[in-house]
Amino acid sequence: MKEIVLFVGILLQLSILSSAEYNGFSIDLIHIDSPLSPFYNSSMTQSDIIINAAFDSISRAESFILNNDLNSDETITIPNRGSYLMPFFIGTVPRGSLATADTGSDLTWIQCLPCTKCYNQRIPIFDPRESYTYHLIPCGENSCKKVRKNSCGNIGECRYKVTYADNSSTQGMVATDTISFNNSYNGHIIKYPNTIFGCGYNNNGVFKPTGAGIFGLGGGPSSFISQHGAKFGKRKFSYCLLPFYYVQGSSKLKFGVDTQTYKTGVVTTPLVKKYPSTYYYLSLKGVSINGKVVKPDENVGNIIIDSGTTVTFLTRSLYEKVEAAVLEAIGHQGVAIKYQIRPFRLCYKDGSITNIPHITLQFFGANNELRLSTLNIFLTLDNVMCFAILPTEKISIIGNLLQVFFNIEYDLDKRTVSFAKANCLKE
Ligand SMILES: *[C@@H]1O[C@H](CO)[C@@H](O)[C@H](O)[C@H]1NC(C)=O
Ligand SMILES: *[C@@H]1O[C@H](CO)[C@@H](O)[C@H](O)[C@H]1NC(C)=O
Ligand SMILES: *[C@@H]1O[C@H](CO)[C@@H](O)[C@H](O)[C@H]1NC(C)=O
């Protein structure tokens, strides 16, 4: 008996040691459409992938919940297929899981056994009965109140329900368990005991089998960074995304690491507090096209930066001005193909663009302009290049294509987002 107690004591100490990684950690993300992804569908052409991603982006852009929406506490953004998947482990004996890395969601949730209703998922579904570190949360507790739309179950347990704008939904228990990551700095497994997450027993709708759920990277109180930021001394995360067709390495996501310190030309702009606290609102002052600056009608908190939308959206009046300036700058209006490759608005025959304009984004409070590369704003389909920005009636969104090859750091304590050019492989 004594030996067992001693042994458990040693185990506990070991797990405490391995859970302290004060300098933060790094994870390799998987792009769902990358040839390196376990879900890669080789019968899809690059054009299929791009067009699907663009239509998915439109559904997502339309589903952002803003101030003036009716039922705004009922529904949240459509997760879609997601773009970047995040590997992690859950449970006492770490079981591998994979979920969409989503800056548009707070609570992380995964499907759980025994399912009342689960969608088909390619990796094994988590069984909390196998994990003795899994605990339900009583409804009265603070950690329950952090979760939007929480409710109280039959035995006084905290429950969650998320309904997405396309009527997909997930519901289940709000619980805590150990979530662990494979730190790509050193291959060590780093543990975060008592992480609040949603164990989803009833999951309906259009979720794809590629993920077990959603990993919440939003700014609200139930997201991973809000829960654990204090453990690495700062509520800060960053990512450096590679486009899906890039196979030389992996995109990186880091928590608690100062990633911009030695970089030059860093563009830093304040986060704007707006409803809901989940989204990261920035203020776009203008878009410069070969030096010609066009300005949005509204200024403060007029654009959301999002990991889960592929193309970029600008509100219609700004979009029209930007499109006109791009057409004017490229100057070969005769070879522009308008409205022929849905959902894109403006495409050019391959090789017909000789002078791609310099486009920069001007953010409030930033000393530098964010200088975009061709691959941030144009997509190559079969034999055309399409402008990867679309108009929206809702709110402007910086999609993940515009973010590739930038190291982007979200500092929730200083309330800033910063961008620095990076090749992402050496990050
Ligand atoms: C792969 O893509 C093809 C062509 O789009 C599609 O018909 C097929 O269903 C896809 N397969 C899977 C497993 O998703
Ligand atoms: C979602 O469901 C509600 C009620 O069942 C229905 O009124 C609405 O049209 C549905 N929305 C979508 C996008 O299917
Ligand atoms: C952690 O990642 C490294 C590098 O990808 C890999 O070799 C190792 O097997 C991983 N460890 C676990 C437990 O998955």
Coordinates of C-alpha atoms and ligand atoms in Angstrom, one line a residue:
M1 CA 0.0 0.0 0.0
K2 CA 2.8 2.4 1.0
E3 CA 4.6 1.7 -2.2
I4 CA 1.5 2.5 -4.2
V5 CA 1.0 5.8 -2.4
L6 CA 4.7 6.6 -3.0
F7 CA 4.4 5.6 -6.6
V8 CA 1.3 7.8 -7.1
G9 CA 3.2 10.6 -5.4
I10 CA 6.1 10.3 -7.8
L11 CA 3.7 10.2 -10.8
L12 CA 2.0 13.3 -9.5
Q13 CA 5.3 15.1 -9.2
L14 CA 6.3 14.1 -12.7
S15 CA 3.1 15.3 -14.1
I16 CA 3.5 18.6 -12.3
L17 CA 7.0 19.0 -13.7
S18 CA 5.9 18.3 -17.3
S19 CA 3.0 20.6 -17.1
A20 CA 5.2 23.7 -16.4
E21 CA 6.5 25.1 -19.6
Y22 CA 6.8 28.7 -18.8
N23 CA 8.4 29.7 -22.0
G24 CA 5.4 28.6 -24.0
F25 CA 5.3 26.0 -26.7
S26 CA 4.8 25.4 -30.4
I27 CA 2.5 23.1 -32.4
D28 CA 2.6 22.0 -36.0
L29 CA -0.7 22.7 -37.7
I30 CA -2.1 20.6 -40.5
H31 CA -3.8 22.3 -43.5
I32 CA -6.8 20.2 -44.3
D33 CA -6.1 20.4 -48.1
S34 CA -2.4 19.9 -48.0
P35 CA -0.9 16.9 -49.6
L36 CA 0.7 16.3 -46.2
S37 CA -2.7 16.1 -44.5
P38 CA -4.0 12.6 -43.6
F39 CA -7.2 13.7 -45.2
Y40 CA -5.8 14.8 -48.6
N41 CA -8.1 13.9 -51.4
S42 CA -5.8 13.4 -54.4
S43 CA -8.7 13.4 -56.9
M44 CA -9.3 17.1 -56.2
T45 CA -7.5 19.5 -58.4
Q46 CA -6.0 22.7 -57.1
S47 CA -8.9 24.6 -58.7
D48 CA -11.5 22.4 -57.0
I49 CA -9.8 23.0 -53.6
I50 CA -9.7 26.8 -54.2
I51 CA -13.3 27.1 -55.4
N52 CA -14.6 24.9 -52.5
A53 CA -12.6 26.9 -50.0
A54 CA -14.0 30.2 -51.5
F55 CA -17.6 29.0 -51.3
D56 CA -17.0 27.8 -47.7
S57 CA -15.5 31.2 -46.9
I58 CA -18.7 32.9 -48.2
S59 CA -20.9 30.8 -45.9
R60 CA -18.6 31.5 -43.0
A61 CA -18.4 35.3 -43.7
E62 CA -22.2 35.4 -43.8
S63 CA -22.4 33.6 -40.4
F64 CA -20.4 36.0 -38.3
I65 CA -22.6 37.2 -35.4
L66 CA -22.5 40.9 -35.1
N67 CA -24.1 43.5 -32.7
N68 CA -27.3 44.0 -34.7
D69 CA -28.2 40.3 -35.4
L70 CA -31.4 38.9 -34.0
N71 CA -30.9 35.8 -31.8
S72 CA -27.3 36.7 -31.6
D73 CA -26.8 34.5 -28.5
E74 CA -28.4 31.6 -30.3
T75 CA -26.0 31.0 -33.1
I76 CA -22.4 31.4 -33.8
T77 CA -20.1 31.3 -36.8
I78 CA -20.1 28.3 -39.0
P79 CA -16.9 26.3 -38.5
N80 CA -17.1 24.8 -42.0
R81 CA -14.5 22.3 -42.8
G82 CA -12.0 24.6 -41.2
S83 CA -8.7 25.3 -42.9
Y84 CA -6.0 24.4 -40.3
L85 CA -6.3 21.4 -38.0
M86 CA -4.7 21.3 -34.6
P87 CA -3.4 18.1 -33.2
F88 CA -3.6 17.6 -29.4
F89 CA -4.1 14.9 -26.8
I90 CA -6.8 14.5 -24.3
G91 CA -7.2 12.4 -21.2
T92 CA -5.1 10.8 -18.4
V93 CA -3.5 8.5 -21.0
P94 CA -3.2 11.0 -23.8
R95 CA -5.4 10.1 -26.7
G96 CA -4.6 11.8 -30.0
S97 CA -7.2 14.2 -31.3
L98 CA -7.5 16.7 -34.1
A99 CA -9.8 19.7 -34.2
T100 CA -10.2 22.8 -36.4
A101 CA -8.1 25.7 -35.1
D102 CA -10.8 28.4 -34.9
T103 CA -10.3 32.1 -33.8
G104 CA -14.0 32.4 -34.3
S105 CA -14.9 30.1 -31.3
D106 CA -14.1 30.1 -27.6
L107 CA -15.0 26.8 -26.1
T108 CA -13.1 23.8 -27.4
W109 CA -15.4 20.8 -28.0
I110 CA -14.9 17.3 -29.3
Q111 CA -17.3 14.4 -29.8
C112 CA -17.5 12.1 -26.8
L113 CA -18.7 8.5 -26.2
P114 CA -21.3 7.3 -25.6
C115 CA -22.9 9.3 -28.4
T116 CA -26.5 10.1 -28.6
K117 CA -25.7 11.3 -32.0
C118 CA -22.2 11.7 -33.5
Y119 CA -21.1 12.4 -37.0
N120 CA -18.7 10.1 -38.7
Q121 CA -15.2 10.9 -37.5
R122 CA -12.0 9.3 -38.9
I123 CA -10.0 9.3 -35.7
P124 CA -11.3 7.4 -32.6
I125 CA -14.0 9.3 -30.6
F126 CA -12.9 10.2 -27.0
D127 CA -14.3 8.1 -24.3
P128 CA -14.3 10.0 -21.0
R129 CA -14.9 6.8 -19.0
E130 CA -11.3 5.8 -19.8
S131 CA -9.9 9.0 -18.3
Y132 CA -9.8 9.4 -14.5
T133 CA -8.8 13.0 -14.8
Y134 CA -12.1 13.8 -16.5
H135 CA -14.5 15.7 -14.3
L136 CA -17.9 17.3 -14.8
I137 CA -18.3 20.8 -13.6
P138 CA -21.2 21.7 -11.2
C139 CA -23.5 24.4 -12.7
G140 CA -22.9 26.9 -10.0
E141 CA -19.2 27.1 -10.7
N142 CA -17.4 30.0 -12.3
S143 CA -15.9 27.8 -14.9
C144 CA -19.5 27.0 -16.0
K145 CA -20.4 30.6 -16.2
K146 CA -17.5 31.3 -18.5
V147 CA -19.2 29.2 -21.2
R148 CA -21.8 30.9 -23.3
K149 CA -25.3 29.3 -23.4
N150 CA -24.5 27.1 -20.4
S151 CA -27.4 25.3 -18.7
C152 CA -27.9 22.9 -15.8
G153 CA -28.4 19.1 -16.3
N154 CA -30.3 16.5 -14.3
I155 CA -27.5 15.9 -11.8
G156 CA -26.6 19.5 -11.4
E157 CA -23.9 19.3 -14.1
C158 CA -22.9 22.1 -16.4
R159 CA -24.0 21.7 -20.0
Y160 CA -23.2 23.5 -23.2
K161 CA -25.0 23.9 -26.5
V162 CA -23.6 25.6 -29.5
T163 CA -25.9 26.2 -32.5
Y164 CA -24.1 27.3 -35.7
A165 CA -25.6 29.6 -38.2
D166 CA -26.2 26.8 -40.6
N167 CA -28.2 24.9 -38.0
S168 CA -25.4 22.5 -37.2
S169 CA -25.2 22.0 -33.5
T170 CA -23.3 20.3 -30.7
Q171 CA -24.4 19.8 -27.1
G172 CA -23.1 17.9 -24.1
M173 CA -21.3 18.3 -20.8
V174 CA -18.9 21.1 -19.9
A175 CA -16.0 19.2 -18.3
T176 CA -12.4 19.4 -17.4
D177 CA -9.6 17.1 -18.3
T178 CA -5.9 17.2 -19.2
I179 CA -5.2 18.5 -22.7
S180 CA -1.6 17.9 -23.9
F181 CA 0.4 19.0 -26.9
N182 CA 3.5 17.7 -28.6
N183 CA 5.8 20.7 -28.3
S184 CA 7.5 20.9 -31.7
Y185 CA 10.5 22.8 -30.1
N186 CA 11.6 19.6 -28.3
G187 CA 9.1 16.8 -28.9
H188 CA 8.1 16.9 -25.2
I189 CA 4.5 16.3 -24.3
I190 CA 3.3 19.3 -22.4
K191 CA 0.2 18.9 -20.2
Y192 CA -2.5 21.3 -19.2
P193 CA -4.6 19.6 -16.5
N194 CA -8.1 20.8 -15.7
T195 CA -8.7 22.4 -19.1
I196 CA -12.4 23.3 -19.6
F197 CA -13.9 21.8 -22.8
G198 CA -17.2 20.6 -24.2
C199 CA -17.7 16.8 -24.3
G200 CA -20.2 16.6 -27.2
Y201 CA -22.7 13.7 -27.0
N202 CA -25.2 15.1 -29.5
N203 CA -23.7 16.6 -32.7
N204 CA -25.8 17.3 -35.7
G205 CA -25.2 18.9 -39.0
V206 CA -22.6 19.4 -41.6
F207 CA -19.4 18.6 -39.7
K208 CA -16.8 16.8 -41.8
P209 CA -15.2 13.6 -40.7
T210 CA -11.8 15.3 -40.8
G211 CA -11.9 16.6 -37.3
A212 CA -13.1 15.6 -33.9
G213 CA -14.5 19.1 -33.2
I214 CA -13.3 22.7 -32.7
F215 CA -10.3 24.1 -30.9
G216 CA -11.3 27.5 -29.6
L217 CA -8.7 30.2 -30.2
G218 CA -11.2 33.1 -29.6
G219 CA -10.8 36.0 -27.2
G220 CA -13.6 35.0 -24.8
P221 CA -13.2 33.6 -21.3
S222 CA -13.6 29.9 -22.1
S223 CA -10.9 29.7 -24.9
F224 CA -7.7 27.9 -24.2
I225 CA -5.6 31.0 -24.2
S226 CA -7.9 32.8 -21.7
Q227 CA -7.9 29.7 -19.4
H228 CA -4.1 29.0 -19.4
G229 CA -2.4 32.3 -20.5
A230 CA -1.4 32.9 -16.9
K231 CA 0.6 29.6 -16.8
F232 CA 3.1 30.9 -19.3
G233 CA 3.0 34.4 -18.0
K234 CA 1.2 36.0 -20.9
R235 CA -2.0 35.6 -22.7
K236 CA -0.4 35.6 -26.1
F237 CA -0.4 33.3 -29.1
S238 CA 0.9 33.5 -32.6
Y239 CA 0.8 31.6 -35.8
C240 CA 2.7 31.5 -39.1
L241 CA 0.5 30.0 -41.8
L242 CA 1.7 28.3 -45.0
P243 CA -0.7 28.0 -48.0
F244 CA -2.2 24.6 -48.5
Y245 CA -0.2 23.8 -51.6
Y246 CA 3.1 24.4 -49.8
V247 CA 4.6 21.0 -48.8
Q248 CA 8.1 21.9 -47.5
G249 CA 7.0 22.1 -43.9
S250 CA 4.2 22.8 -41.4
S251 CA 2.4 25.9 -40.3
K252 CA 3.1 26.7 -36.6
L253 CA 0.9 27.8 -33.8
K254 CA 2.6 29.0 -30.6
F255 CA 1.3 29.8 -27.1
G256 CA 3.1 32.1 -24.7
V257 CA 6.1 32.8 -26.9
D258 CA 7.5 36.3 -27.8
T259 CA 7.7 35.8 -31.5
Q260 CA 8.1 39.4 -32.9
T261 CA 11.0 40.6 -30.7
Y262 CA 13.8 40.5 -33.3
K263 CA 11.7 41.2 -36.4
T264 CA 11.8 44.4 -38.5
G265 CA 8.9 46.2 -40.1
V266 CA 6.4 44.8 -37.6
V267 CA 2.9 46.2 -38.1
T268 CA 1.2 46.4 -34.7
T269 CA -2.4 47.6 -34.3
P270 CA -4.8 47.6 -31.3
L271 CA -7.6 45.0 -30.8
V272 CA -11.0 46.7 -30.5
K273 CA -13.4 45.6 -27.8
K274 CA -16.7 44.8 -29.5
Y275 CA -19.4 42.2 -29.2
P276 CA -18.9 39.3 -29.1
S277 CA -15.6 39.1 -27.2
T278 CA -14.8 36.0 -29.2
Y279 CA -13.8 37.8 -32.4
Y280 CA -10.6 39.7 -33.0
Y281 CA -11.6 43.2 -34.3
L282 CA -9.0 45.5 -35.9
S283 CA -9.3 48.9 -37.5
L284 CA -8.5 49.2 -41.2
K285 CA -7.8 52.8 -42.2
G286 CA -7.2 52.3 -45.8
V287 CA -6.0 50.1 -48.7
S288 CA -3.3 51.4 -50.9
I289 CA -3.1 50.1 -54.5
N290 CA 0.1 51.4 -56.2
G291 CA 0.0 54.3 -53.8
K292 CA -3.6 55.2 -54.4
V293 CA -5.4 55.0 -51.1
V294 CA -9.1 54.0 -50.8
K295 CA -10.8 54.3 -47.4
P296 CA -13.6 52.4 -45.7
D297 CA -16.7 54.3 -44.6
E298 CA -16.3 53.2 -41.0
N299 CA -13.1 53.1 -39.1
V300 CA -13.0 51.5 -35.6
G301 CA -13.2 47.8 -35.3
N302 CA -14.3 47.5 -38.9
I303 CA -12.5 44.2 -39.8
I304 CA -12.2 40.8 -38.1
I305 CA -9.0 38.7 -38.5
D306 CA -9.9 35.1 -38.8
S307 CA -8.1 31.8 -39.1
G308 CA -11.1 29.9 -40.5
T309 CA -12.0 32.0 -43.5
T310 CA -9.8 31.5 -46.6
V311 CA -10.4 34.4 -48.9
T312 CA -10.6 38.0 -47.6
F313 CA -13.9 40.0 -47.6
L314 CA -14.3 43.8 -47.7
T315 CA -17.7 45.5 -47.2
R316 CA -19.2 46.3 -50.6
S317 CA -18.5 50.0 -51.0
L318 CA -14.8 49.5 -50.0
Y319 CA -14.6 46.4 -52.2
E320 CA -15.9 48.3 -55.3
K321 CA -13.3 51.0 -54.8
V322 CA -10.5 48.5 -54.3
E323 CA -11.5 46.4 -57.3
A324 CA -11.7 49.5 -59.5
A325 CA -8.2 50.5 -58.4
V326 CA -6.8 47.0 -59.1
L327 CA -8.4 47.0 -62.5
E328 CA -7.0 50.4 -63.3
A329 CA -3.5 49.4 -62.0
I330 CA -3.3 46.2 -63.9
G331 CA -4.3 48.1 -67.0
H332 CA -5.2 45.2 -69.2
Q333 CA -8.9 45.5 -68.9
G334 CA -9.4 43.6 -72.1
V335 CA -8.1 40.4 -70.5
A336 CA -10.0 40.7 -67.3
I337 CA -12.6 37.9 -67.0
K338 CA -15.4 39.2 -64.8
Y339 CA -17.9 37.0 -63.0
Q340 CA -17.0 33.8 -65.0
I341 CA -15.4 31.7 -62.3
R342 CA -17.8 31.8 -59.4
P343 CA -17.6 32.9 -56.7
F344 CA -14.7 35.1 -57.9
R345 CA -15.4 38.4 -59.3
L346 CA -12.2 39.3 -61.1
C347 CA -9.9 36.9 -62.9
Y348 CA -7.2 37.2 -65.5
K349 CA -5.9 34.7 -68.1
D350 CA -2.6 33.2 -66.9
G351 CA 0.4 35.3 -67.9
S352 CA -1.7 38.3 -68.9
I353 CA -0.8 40.3 -65.8
T354 CA 2.5 41.9 -66.3
N355 CA 2.3 44.5 -63.5
I356 CA 0.7 43.2 -60.4
P357 CA 0.0 46.3 -58.2
H358 CA 1.6 46.8 -54.8
I359 CA -1.2 46.5 -52.3
T360 CA -0.8 47.4 -48.7
L361 CA -3.2 47.6 -45.8
Q362 CA -3.1 50.6 -43.4
F363 CA -4.1 49.8 -39.9
F364 CA -5.0 52.3 -37.1
G365 CA -2.0 53.0 -34.8
A366 CA 0.5 51.2 -37.0
N367 CA 3.8 52.8 -37.9
N368 CA 4.2 50.5 -41.0
E369 CA 1.9 49.5 -43.7
L370 CA 1.2 45.8 -44.2
R371 CA 2.7 45.1 -47.6
L372 CA 1.0 42.1 -49.3
S373 CA 2.6 39.6 -51.7
T374 CA 0.9 38.4 -54.9
L375 CA 0.1 35.1 -53.3
N376 CA -1.8 36.9 -50.5
I377 CA -4.2 38.4 -52.9
F378 CA -4.3 36.3 -56.1
L379 CA -5.1 32.6 -56.4
T380 CA -4.0 30.5 -59.4
L381 CA -6.7 28.2 -60.8
D382 CA -6.3 26.1 -63.9
N383 CA -5.3 28.8 -66.3
V384 CA -6.4 31.9 -64.7
M385 CA -5.4 34.1 -61.7
C386 CA -8.3 35.3 -59.6
F387 CA -8.4 38.2 -57.2
A388 CA -8.8 36.6 -53.8
I389 CA -10.9 39.3 -52.2
L390 CA -14.7 39.3 -52.3
P391 CA -17.4 41.8 -51.3
T392 CA -19.6 41.2 -48.3
E393 CA -22.7 42.9 -46.9
K394 CA -21.7 42.1 -43.3
I395 CA -18.2 42.9 -41.9
S396 CA -14.8 42.9 -43.5
I397 CA -12.7 39.8 -42.7
I398 CA -9.0 39.1 -43.1
G399 CA -8.9 35.6 -44.4
N400 CA -6.1 33.1 -43.9
L401 CA -4.8 33.4 -47.4
L402 CA -4.0 37.0 -46.8
Q403 CA -2.2 35.9 -43.6
V404 CA 0.2 33.3 -45.1
F405 CA 3.9 34.1 -44.8
F406 CA 3.3 36.5 -42.0
N407 CA 4.0 35.7 -38.3
I408 CA 0.9 37.0 -36.6
E409 CA 0.9 37.5 -32.8
Y410 CA -2.3 38.0 -30.8
D411 CA -1.5 39.7 -27.4
L412 CA -4.6 39.6 -25.3
D413 CA -2.9 41.4 -22.4
K414 CA -1.6 44.4 -24.4
R415 CA -4.6 44.0 -26.7
T416 CA -2.7 44.2 -29.9
V417 CA -2.3 42.1 -33.0
S418 CA 1.0 42.3 -34.9
F419 CA 2.2 41.1 -38.3
A420 CA 5.8 40.5 -39.5
K421 CA 6.9 39.0 -42.8
A422 CA 8.2 35.5 -42.2
N423 CA 8.9 32.4 -44.2
C424 CA 7.2 30.3 -41.5
L425 CA 9.5 27.3 -41.9
K426 CA 12.2 28.8 -39.6
E427 CA 9.7 30.2 -37.1
Ligands
LIG1 C1 -12.6 13.3 -53.3 O1 -12.9 14.3 -54.3 C2 -13.8 13.8 -55.3 C3 -13.8 14.9 -56.4 O2 -14.2 16.2 -55.9 C4 -15.1 13.5 -54.7 O3 -16.0 13.0 -55.6 C5 -14.9 12.5 -53.6 O4 -16.1 12.2 -52.9 C6 -13.9 12.9 -52.6 N1 -13.5 11.8 -51.6 C7 -13.6 12.0 -50.3 C8 -13.2 10.8 -49.5 O5 -13.9 13.0 -49.8
LIG2 C1 -32.6 26.5 -39.1 O1 -33.7 26.0 -38.4 C2 -34.7 26.9 -38.2 C3 -35.7 26.3 -37.2 O2 -35.8 24.9 -37.4 C4 -35.3 27.4 -39.5 O3 -36.3 28.3 -39.3 C5 -34.1 28.0 -40.4 O4 -34.6 28.3 -41.7 C6 -33.0 27.0 -40.5 N1 -31.8 27.7 -41.1 C7 -31.1 27.1 -42.1 C8 -29.9 27.9 -42.6 O5 -31.3 26.0 -42.5
LIG3 C1 6.0 14.4 -31.2 O1 6.4 15.0 -32.5 C2 7.6 14.4 -33.0 C3 8.0 15.2 -34.2 O2 6.9 15.3 -35.2 C4 7.3 12.9 -33.3 O3 8.5 12.3 -33.8 C5 6.9 12.2 -32.0 O4 6.5 10.9 -32.3 C6 5.7 12.9 -31.4 N1 5.3 12.3 -30.1 C7 4.1 11.8 -29.9 C8 3.9 11.2 -28.5 O5 3.2 11.8 -30.7

